[in-house]
């Protein structure tokens, strides 16, 4: 490969990707049509914050929920205005309140853990598995205390956590398992849809996800009681409990977490197109798996049999010793080539000032010294990077160049490392 011998862009060579890469856009004329119909009707939202038919919203959101429940073969699907709202509602539905602990992974979008704080609970961070960056069931088991109420597992990057094991563990201890499935609609674990294996599952429809309606989310569950509590949190539930005789839910403060009719109509089309929008990602991921397999210093996601990864983003792990190059320098060099790389994922959440300072009744309730989750720390500091190539339109035609940039950078590892010292 000729590119390998060329000078890396970081050392003054020319870029492998000189052109700006196109952005992922998931909507088409079909979503435009659906939105126009709603606009023409003039009914942009159709909720009423009191008991009665409109407590559950209007035609578009209810149709979306019915279609979502059918698609994922689940009893209840409740739309909300974001996955963050959905996680908050799920945690409240699980009964989490003052003094209750919820076990969460450290490497995820912050809302996974802030949802617990919003419900007055205490997040307890435990380490993830090195292979997947999803929560480690053994670490979860070790962290269960008399105060534990729930566990949140995140299907990170579009791949499954060990949900069947976690569900068994939760059931054995009388805990509620919540799946944060914001990144993995259409993914599977042991032949079952992600989002539906836990007691509650939360999807996101925000603009960065594979399917979207700008902002939005869906909570799914097979449990009637949990579904009712999510509906109460979503729409001023305090007004509805008397009419319905739901006095056991008098603990609930309702919010306005309602999705609009406009978003509901757009999300219906996006759901129909989920598979169509997922397929190109899978093709690019397969080509990347193959292309990157020749580099001993790199590892990509392993997908178990019966599992389906849907690649919200494509994770890559580097062994810096074997590469002769630090992860950060590797990322810097690839970015200089114009590669679509996002570098490390989020900082282990317990290191955020919020969690370091989190206090209740004057006591610090979360104070994790650096290193408390050693695998998450190592992943964040040394090994993980990811590429959004899987979502770029026409990305399949860029895989060879992506692999060539990696080859070029690794071939110049020593020089690039030295360049760093100067
Ligand atoms: C995107 C995301 C969320 C939040 O989704 P919103 O719909 O933006 O609130 C939560 N958890 C994870 C893992 C996410 O990726």
Coordinates of C-alpha atoms and ligand atoms in Angstrom, one line a residue:
X1 CA 0.0 0.0 0.0
X2 CA 1.6 3.2 -1.2
X3 CA -0.1 5.4 1.4
X4 CA 1.8 3.6 4.2
X5 CA 5.1 5.1 3.0
X6 CA 3.8 8.6 2.7
X7 CA 4.5 11.0 5.5
X8 CA 1.6 11.4 8.1
X9 CA -0.3 14.6 7.8
X10 CA 0.7 15.4 11.4
X11 CA 4.3 15.5 10.3
X12 CA 3.7 17.6 7.3
X13 CA 2.4 15.0 4.8
X14 CA -0.8 15.3 2.8
X15 CA -4.1 14.3 4.3
X16 CA -5.8 11.0 3.3
X17 CA -9.2 12.8 3.7
X18 CA -8.7 16.3 2.4
X19 CA -12.4 16.9 1.7
X20 CA -15.0 17.6 4.4
X21 CA -17.2 14.5 5.0
X22 CA -21.0 14.7 4.7
X23 CA -23.2 14.7 7.7
X24 CA -25.7 12.0 8.6
X25 CA -29.3 13.0 7.9
X26 CA -31.9 10.4 8.6
X27 CA -35.0 12.2 7.3
X28 CA -36.5 12.1 3.8
X29 CA -39.5 13.4 1.9
X30 CA -41.7 11.0 3.9
X31 CA -41.0 12.7 7.2
X32 CA -41.6 16.1 5.6
X33 CA -45.0 14.9 4.3
X34 CA -46.0 13.5 7.7
X35 CA -45.1 16.8 9.4
X36 CA -47.0 18.9 6.9
X37 CA -50.1 16.9 7.4
X38 CA -50.0 17.5 11.2
X39 CA -49.2 21.2 10.6
X40 CA -52.2 21.5 8.3
X41 CA -54.4 19.9 11.0
X42 CA -53.4 22.7 13.4
X43 CA -53.2 20.1 16.2
X44 CA -49.5 20.3 17.2
X45 CA -50.0 18.6 20.5
X46 CA -53.1 17.0 22.0
X47 CA -52.5 16.4 25.7
X48 CA -54.5 17.5 28.7
X49 CA -52.8 17.3 32.1
X50 CA -55.8 15.7 33.8
X51 CA -57.6 12.3 33.8
X52 CA -59.5 11.4 30.7
X53 CA -58.8 10.4 27.1
X54 CA -56.2 13.2 26.4
X55 CA -54.2 12.3 29.5
X56 CA -52.5 9.9 27.2
X57 CA -52.0 12.4 24.3
X58 CA -53.3 12.8 20.8
X59 CA -53.6 10.6 17.7
X60 CA -50.1 10.9 16.5
X61 CA -48.3 10.0 19.7
X62 CA -50.7 7.2 20.5
X63 CA -50.3 5.8 17.0
X64 CA -46.5 6.0 17.4
X65 CA -46.7 4.1 20.7
X66 CA -48.9 1.4 19.2
X67 CA -46.5 0.9 16.3
X68 CA -43.5 0.9 18.6
X69 CA -45.1 -1.7 20.9
X70 CA -45.8 -3.9 17.9
X71 CA -42.4 -3.5 16.4
X72 CA -40.6 -4.4 19.5
X73 CA -43.2 -6.9 20.7
X74 CA -43.7 -5.3 24.0
X75 CA -46.9 -4.5 26.0
X76 CA -46.5 -0.8 26.6
X77 CA -44.6 1.9 24.7
X78 CA -44.8 5.5 26.2
X79 CA -43.5 8.4 24.2
X80 CA -41.7 11.2 26.1
X81 CA -39.8 14.3 25.0
X82 CA -36.3 12.9 25.5
X83 CA -34.6 9.8 26.8
X84 CA -33.4 11.9 29.7
X85 CA -37.1 12.4 30.6
X86 CA -37.7 8.7 30.0
X87 CA -34.9 7.7 32.3
X88 CA -36.1 10.0 35.0
X89 CA -39.7 8.6 34.6
X90 CA -38.3 5.0 34.6
X91 CA -36.3 5.6 37.8
X92 CA -39.4 7.1 39.5
X93 CA -41.6 4.3 38.2
X94 CA -39.1 1.9 39.9
X95 CA -39.9 3.5 43.2
X96 CA -36.6 5.2 43.7
X97 CA -36.6 7.9 46.3
X98 CA -34.5 9.4 49.1
X99 CA -31.9 7.0 50.4
X100 CA -32.3 4.5 47.6
X101 CA -29.3 3.4 45.6
X102 CA -29.2 2.7 41.9
X103 CA -26.2 0.8 40.4
X104 CA -25.0 2.5 37.2
X105 CA -22.0 2.1 34.8
X106 CA -19.4 4.9 34.8
X107 CA -18.9 5.3 31.0
X108 CA -22.1 6.5 29.5
X109 CA -24.0 9.7 28.7
X110 CA -24.4 11.7 31.9
X111 CA -28.3 11.4 31.9
X112 CA -28.0 7.7 32.8
X113 CA -26.7 8.7 36.3
X114 CA -28.3 12.2 36.6
X115 CA -31.8 10.5 36.2
X116 CA -31.1 8.9 39.6
X117 CA -30.2 12.2 41.2
X118 CA -33.3 13.8 39.7
X119 CA -35.3 11.1 41.6
X120 CA -33.5 11.9 44.8
X121 CA -31.6 8.5 44.6
X122 CA -27.9 7.8 44.9
X123 CA -26.0 6.5 41.9
X124 CA -23.5 3.8 42.8
X125 CA -20.9 3.5 40.0
X126 CA -19.5 0.0 39.3
X127 CA -17.0 -0.9 36.6
X128 CA -17.7 -2.1 33.1
X129 CA -16.4 -5.1 31.2
X130 CA -13.3 -4.5 29.2
X131 CA -14.6 -6.2 26.0
X132 CA -17.8 -4.1 25.6
X133 CA -17.7 -1.1 28.0
X134 CA -21.1 -2.3 29.3
X135 CA -21.7 -2.8 33.0
X136 CA -20.1 -5.9 34.6
X137 CA -22.7 -8.2 36.2
X138 CA -20.2 -9.4 38.8
X139 CA -19.4 -5.9 39.8
X140 CA -23.1 -5.2 40.0
X141 CA -23.7 -8.2 42.3
X142 CA -20.8 -7.0 44.5
X143 CA -22.4 -3.6 44.9
X144 CA -25.9 -4.7 45.9
X145 CA -26.8 -3.4 49.4
X146 CA -29.9 -3.3 51.5
X147 CA -30.6 0.2 50.0
X148 CA -30.3 -0.9 46.3
X149 CA -33.5 -0.4 44.4
X150 CA -32.6 -0.6 40.8
X151 CA -29.8 -1.2 38.2
X152 CA -29.4 0.7 35.0
X153 CA -27.6 -1.1 32.2
X154 CA -26.5 0.8 29.1
X155 CA -26.3 -0.8 25.7
X156 CA -23.3 1.3 24.8
X157 CA -22.3 2.2 21.2
X158 CA -25.3 0.1 20.0
X159 CA -24.2 -3.3 21.4
X160 CA -25.8 -5.3 24.2
X161 CA -24.9 -5.4 27.9
X162 CA -25.3 -8.8 29.5
X163 CA -29.0 -8.3 29.9
X164 CA -30.2 -11.8 30.4
X165 CA -27.7 -12.3 33.3
X166 CA -28.5 -8.9 34.7
X167 CA -32.3 -9.6 34.6
X168 CA -31.9 -12.8 36.5
X169 CA -29.7 -11.1 39.0
X170 CA -32.2 -8.3 39.4
X171 CA -35.1 -10.7 39.8
X172 CA -33.3 -12.8 42.3
X173 CA -32.7 -9.7 44.5
X174 CA -36.1 -8.1 43.9
X175 CA -34.6 -5.1 42.0
X176 CA -35.8 -3.3 39.0
X177 CA -33.5 -3.5 35.9
X178 CA -33.7 -0.5 33.5
X179 CA -32.1 -0.6 30.1
X180 CA -30.7 2.7 28.8
X181 CA -31.2 1.7 25.2
X182 CA -30.7 5.3 23.8
X183 CA -28.0 4.1 21.5
X184 CA -29.3 0.7 20.3
X185 CA -32.7 0.7 18.7
X186 CA -32.9 -2.5 16.6
X187 CA -30.1 -4.2 18.5
X188 CA -30.5 -7.7 19.9
X189 CA -29.3 -9.9 22.7
X190 CA -29.8 -13.6 22.5
X191 CA -32.4 -13.1 19.8
X192 CA -34.4 -10.5 21.8
X193 CA -34.8 -6.8 21.1
X194 CA -32.6 -4.5 23.2
X195 CA -34.8 -2.3 25.4
X196 CA -37.2 -5.1 26.1
X197 CA -35.2 -7.5 28.3
X198 CA -35.2 -5.4 31.4
X199 CA -38.3 -4.4 33.4
X200 CA -38.1 -1.0 31.7
X201 CA -36.3 0.1 28.6
X202 CA -35.6 3.7 27.4
X203 CA -35.0 4.7 23.8
X204 CA -33.9 8.1 22.5
X205 CA -35.1 9.9 19.4
X206 CA -32.7 12.8 19.6
X207 CA -31.0 14.2 16.5
X208 CA -27.8 12.2 17.0
X209 CA -29.3 8.8 17.1
X210 CA -30.0 6.5 14.2
X211 CA -33.7 7.4 14.1
X212 CA -34.9 10.7 15.5
X213 CA -37.6 13.3 15.6
X214 CA -35.3 16.2 16.7
X215 CA -35.8 15.4 20.4
X216 CA -37.8 12.6 21.9
X217 CA -37.8 9.3 23.7
X218 CA -39.8 6.1 24.3
X219 CA -40.1 4.1 27.5
X220 CA -41.2 0.4 27.1
X221 CA -42.3 -2.2 29.6
X222 CA -44.4 -5.3 29.8
X223 CA -45.5 -4.4 33.3
X224 CA -48.9 -2.5 33.6
X225 CA -48.1 -0.9 36.9
X226 CA -44.7 0.4 35.8
X227 CA -46.3 1.7 32.6
X228 CA -49.0 3.6 34.6
X229 CA -46.3 5.2 36.7
X230 CA -44.4 6.4 33.7
X231 CA -47.6 7.9 32.3
X232 CA -48.2 9.7 35.5
X233 CA -44.6 11.2 35.6
X234 CA -45.0 12.2 31.9
X235 CA -48.1 14.3 32.3
X236 CA -48.9 15.9 35.7
X237 CA -49.9 12.7 37.2
X238 CA -50.9 14.4 40.5
X239 CA -54.1 15.6 38.8
X240 CA -55.1 12.1 37.6
X241 CA -54.8 9.8 40.6
X242 CA -58.1 10.7 42.3
X243 CA -60.2 10.2 39.3
X244 CA -58.6 6.9 38.7
X245 CA -58.3 5.8 42.3
X246 CA -54.5 5.3 42.0
X247 CA -53.7 6.5 45.6
X248 CA -50.7 4.2 45.8
X249 CA -49.1 6.6 43.3
X250 CA -49.6 9.7 45.4
X251 CA -45.9 9.9 45.8
X252 CA -45.6 10.9 42.1
X253 CA -44.9 14.5 41.0
X254 CA -45.8 14.7 37.4
X255 CA -43.8 16.7 34.8
X256 CA -44.4 17.9 31.3
X257 CA -42.5 15.2 29.4
X258 CA -44.9 15.1 26.5
X259 CA -44.0 14.6 22.9
X260 CA -45.8 16.8 20.4
X261 CA -48.0 15.5 17.6
X262 CA -45.5 16.8 15.1
X263 CA -42.7 14.7 16.6
X264 CA -45.0 11.7 16.9
X265 CA -45.8 11.8 13.2
X266 CA -42.1 12.1 12.2
X267 CA -41.1 9.3 14.6
X268 CA -43.7 7.0 13.1
X269 CA -41.9 7.3 9.7
X270 CA -38.5 6.9 11.3
X271 CA -39.5 3.7 13.0
X272 CA -40.7 2.3 9.7
X273 CA -37.3 3.2 8.3
X274 CA -35.2 1.9 11.2
X275 CA -34.0 -1.2 9.4
X276 CA -33.2 0.7 6.2
X277 CA -31.2 3.3 8.2
X278 CA -29.4 0.6 10.2
X279 CA -28.3 -1.6 7.2
X280 CA -25.6 0.8 5.8
X281 CA -24.0 1.0 9.3
X282 CA -23.8 -2.8 9.5
X283 CA -22.2 -3.0 6.1
X284 CA -19.6 -0.4 7.0
X285 CA -18.9 -2.0 10.4
X286 CA -18.4 -5.4 8.6
X287 CA -15.9 -3.8 6.2
X288 CA -14.1 -2.1 9.1
X289 CA -14.0 -5.3 11.1
X290 CA -12.3 -6.9 8.2
X291 CA -10.0 -4.0 7.3
X292 CA -8.8 -3.4 10.8
X293 CA -8.3 -7.1 11.8
X294 CA -4.8 -7.1 10.3
X295 CA -3.6 -4.6 13.0
X296 CA -2.5 -6.5 16.0
X297 CA -2.5 -3.4 18.2
X298 CA -6.2 -2.8 17.5
X299 CA -9.4 -4.5 18.7
X300 CA -13.0 -4.0 17.6
X301 CA -16.3 -5.0 19.1
X302 CA -17.0 -8.7 19.4
X303 CA -20.6 -9.6 18.7
X304 CA -21.9 -12.8 20.4
X305 CA -24.0 -15.3 18.6
X306 CA -27.7 -14.3 18.8
X307 CA -26.6 -10.7 19.4
X308 CA -26.9 -7.8 17.1
X309 CA -24.8 -4.6 17.4
X310 CA -26.3 -1.6 15.6
X311 CA -23.3 0.7 15.8
X312 CA -24.5 4.1 17.1
X313 CA -20.7 4.6 16.8
X314 CA -17.9 2.2 16.0
X315 CA -15.6 1.6 18.9
X316 CA -11.9 0.7 18.5
X317 CA -9.5 -0.2 21.3
X318 CA -5.8 0.3 20.9
X319 CA -3.0 -1.4 22.8
X320 CA -0.5 1.4 23.1
X321 CA 2.4 -0.9 23.9
X322 CA 1.9 -2.9 20.8
X323 CA 1.2 0.1 18.7
X324 CA 4.3 1.9 20.0
X325 CA 2.0 5.0 20.2
X326 CA -0.3 6.4 22.8
X327 CA -4.0 6.4 22.1
X328 CA -4.1 10.2 22.2
X329 CA -1.3 10.6 19.7
X330 CA -2.9 7.9 17.5
X331 CA -6.2 9.8 17.5
X332 CA -4.4 13.1 16.9
X333 CA -2.6 11.7 13.9
X334 CA -5.7 10.1 12.4
X335 CA -7.6 13.4 12.9
X336 CA -4.9 15.2 11.1
X337 CA -5.4 12.8 8.2
X338 CA -9.1 14.0 8.2
X339 CA -10.4 10.7 9.6
X340 CA -13.9 11.0 11.3
X341 CA -12.7 10.1 14.8
X342 CA -14.2 11.1 18.1
X343 CA -11.3 10.0 20.2
X344 CA -12.0 8.9 23.8
X345 CA -15.6 8.6 25.0
X346 CA -16.9 10.4 28.1
X347 CA -14.9 10.7 31.3
X348 CA -16.0 8.2 34.0
X349 CA -19.0 10.0 35.3
X350 CA -18.1 9.9 39.0
X351 CA -15.2 12.2 38.2
X352 CA -17.6 15.0 37.2
X353 CA -17.8 17.8 39.7
X354 CA -21.5 17.1 40.2
X355 CA -20.9 13.6 41.5
X356 CA -17.8 14.5 43.5
X357 CA -19.8 17.1 45.3
X358 CA -23.1 15.4 45.5
X359 CA -24.6 15.9 48.9
X360 CA -27.8 15.1 50.6
X361 CA -28.7 16.3 54.1
X362 CA -25.2 17.7 54.4
X363 CA -23.4 14.4 53.7
X364 CA -21.3 13.7 50.7
X365 CA -23.1 10.7 49.1
X366 CA -20.8 10.0 46.2
X367 CA -17.1 10.5 46.5
X368 CA -15.3 8.1 44.2
X369 CA -11.5 8.5 44.2
X370 CA -10.0 8.3 40.8
X371 CA -9.3 4.6 40.1
X372 CA -12.4 3.2 41.8
X373 CA -13.4 1.7 38.4
X374 CA -10.0 0.7 37.1
X375 CA -11.2 -0.7 33.8
X376 CA -13.3 2.4 33.0
X377 CA -10.3 4.6 33.9
X378 CA -7.9 2.6 31.6
X379 CA -10.5 2.7 28.8
X380 CA -10.9 6.4 29.1
X381 CA -7.2 7.2 29.6
X382 CA -5.5 4.8 27.3
X383 CA -7.4 2.5 25.0
X384 CA -10.8 3.6 23.6
X385 CA -11.5 5.6 20.5
X386 CA -14.4 5.5 18.1
X387 CA -15.3 6.5 14.6
X388 CA -18.5 7.9 13.1
X389 CA -17.6 6.6 9.7
X390 CA -20.5 4.1 10.1
X391 CA -23.0 6.9 9.9
X392 CA -21.5 8.9 7.0
X393 CA -23.5 8.8 3.8
X394 CA -21.4 6.8 1.3
X395 CA -19.2 5.7 4.2
X396 CA -18.7 2.2 2.6
X397 CA -16.6 3.8 -0.1
X398 CA -14.4 5.4 2.5
X399 CA -13.5 2.3 4.4
X400 CA -10.3 1.5 2.4
X401 CA -9.0 5.0 2.9
X402 CA -9.8 4.8 6.6
X403 CA -7.9 1.6 6.9
X404 CA -5.0 3.1 4.8
X405 CA -4.8 6.1 7.2
X406 CA -4.5 3.7 10.1
X407 CA -1.8 1.8 8.4
X408 CA 0.1 5.0 7.6
X409 CA -0.1 6.2 11.2
X410 CA 0.9 2.9 12.7
X411 CA 3.8 2.6 10.2
X412 CA 5.1 5.9 11.5
X413 CA 4.4 5.2 15.2
X414 CA 8.0 5.8 16.3
X415 CA 8.4 9.1 14.5
X416 CA 5.0 10.2 15.7
X417 CA 5.8 9.3 19.3
X418 CA 9.1 11.2 19.1
X419 CA 7.4 14.2 17.5
X420 CA 5.4 14.4 20.7
X421 CA 8.4 14.9 22.9
X422 CA 9.7 17.9 21.0
Ligands
LIG1 C1 -28.4 10.1 23.9 C2 -28.3 9.4 25.2 C3 -29.1 9.7 26.3 C4 -30.0 10.9 26.3 O1 -30.9 11.0 25.3 P1 -31.8 12.3 25.1 O2 -32.9 11.8 24.2 O3 -30.9 13.3 24.4 O4 -32.2 12.8 26.4 C5 -29.1 8.9 27.4 N1 -28.3 7.8 27.5 C6 -27.5 7.5 26.5 C7 -26.6 6.3 26.6 C8 -27.4 8.3 25.3 O5 -26.6 8.0 24.3

